[in-house]
XYZ file of C-alpha atoms in Angstrom:
132
model
C 78.053 226.972 58.549
C 76.943 227.522 62.048
C 78.885 226.662 65.134
C 76.610 223.756 65.873
C 76.707 222.319 62.253
C 80.518 222.609 62.371
C 80.840 220.877 65.750
C 78.434 218.072 64.955
C 78.934 217.504 61.443
C 75.731 217.795 59.342
C 76.289 214.413 57.522
C 76.398 212.352 60.719
C 74.018 214.192 63.049
C 71.630 216.383 60.969
C 68.831 215.942 63.579
C 71.197 217.293 66.418
C 72.147 220.169 64.361
C 68.557 221.080 63.683
C 67.967 220.858 67.521
C 70.991 222.805 68.568
C 73.114 219.946 70.075
C 73.228 216.782 71.994
C 71.701 218.122 75.170
C 68.576 219.277 73.377
C 68.241 216.097 71.493
C 68.428 214.115 74.787
C 65.681 216.350 76.221
C 63.403 215.757 73.317
C 64.007 212.009 73.281
C 63.364 211.760 77.107
C 60.010 213.506 76.525
C 59.192 211.161 73.468
C 60.122 208.143 75.471
C 58.610 209.416 78.635
C 61.864 208.952 80.444
C 62.978 210.524 83.562
C 66.725 211.350 82.909
C 67.469 213.765 85.646
C 69.183 217.106 85.044
C 70.714 217.557 81.547
C 73.733 219.773 81.226
C 76.277 220.452 78.632
C 79.618 222.457 78.694
C 78.953 226.132 78.396
C 81.589 226.838 75.810
C 83.514 225.207 72.945
C 82.658 222.253 70.826
C 81.517 220.208 73.816
C 78.425 222.498 74.221
C 77.041 220.672 71.189
C 78.750 217.143 71.313
C 78.602 216.286 75.127
C 75.915 216.077 77.779
C 75.639 214.836 81.372
C 72.399 213.395 82.912
C 72.805 213.794 86.599
C 70.848 212.144 89.427
C 71.566 211.246 93.123
C 72.938 207.928 91.957
C 75.571 209.456 89.768
C 76.054 210.692 86.341
C 75.453 209.406 82.827
C 77.886 211.146 80.434
C 77.104 210.992 76.607
C 79.276 211.861 73.839
C 79.218 211.483 69.977
C 81.296 209.370 67.672
C 83.446 211.490 65.344
C 83.870 209.216 62.245
C 80.640 207.297 62.533
C 77.093 208.051 64.073
C 76.874 206.628 67.626
C 76.353 207.670 71.110
C 79.006 206.931 73.862
C 77.518 206.093 77.240
C 79.576 206.270 80.400
C 77.839 205.675 83.797
C 79.737 206.701 86.866
C 77.803 205.733 90.114
C 78.235 207.824 93.328
C 79.328 204.582 95.005
C 82.230 204.100 92.488
C 80.561 201.576 90.151
C 81.168 202.184 86.344
C 79.632 201.153 83.058
C 80.140 202.188 79.506
C 79.330 201.297 75.935
C 78.076 202.592 72.538
C 74.801 202.635 70.795
C 73.451 204.123 67.589
C 70.038 204.605 69.196
C 69.390 207.850 71.187
C 66.272 206.516 72.665
C 68.281 203.698 74.157
C 70.410 206.384 75.841
C 67.497 208.014 77.646
C 65.923 204.573 78.531
C 69.304 203.505 80.200
C 69.451 206.832 82.121
C 65.872 206.395 83.172
C 66.353 202.863 84.386
C 69.525 203.949 86.150
C 67.606 206.669 87.979
C 64.942 204.149 88.729
C 67.275 202.038 90.763
C 68.394 199.331 88.253
C 71.667 197.665 89.141
C 74.455 197.577 86.630
C 73.826 193.913 86.122
C 70.164 194.639 85.223
C 71.178 197.448 83.004
C 73.640 195.135 81.183
C 70.878 192.539 80.678
C 68.514 194.986 79.413
C 70.978 197.104 77.306
C 73.637 194.666 75.890
C 75.618 197.495 74.293
C 77.087 198.159 77.819
C 80.293 196.132 77.328
C 82.281 197.269 80.315
C 80.778 197.068 83.833
C 82.490 197.270 87.160
C 81.089 197.348 90.720
C 82.927 199.212 93.568
C 85.896 197.465 95.164
C 84.626 194.906 97.633
C 81.301 194.095 95.881
C 82.444 191.763 93.146
C 83.101 192.602 89.488
C 81.219 191.675 86.558
C 82.972 192.162 83.250
C 82.622 191.271 79.573
């Protein structure tokens, strides 16, 4: 077994194993969906280089991780202004679409309406809070 297949688990993520990890799969999905997801990075060492990715923009960061016991993608949006949102989806294309919408200026409320898998949303202190 290769490092990438050991880290990802061939059974749950065979497509990601074939592509060399989550960051590469996100880049391919972004191209396929014609989505602008910003700069994609992954840790340089350890298991995380295959299982974690960050999509960075001036608005903040969309962090993506993998479920360990079942196939899903954990999404955590951290805005530069302190707003936060997170949720899980089984669709990698949804991950790149949400990052594209975020980069394009969509508010957290708009994201939640468009991507119902976002189940925790909070605005910066002093701007009201919208929660599930």
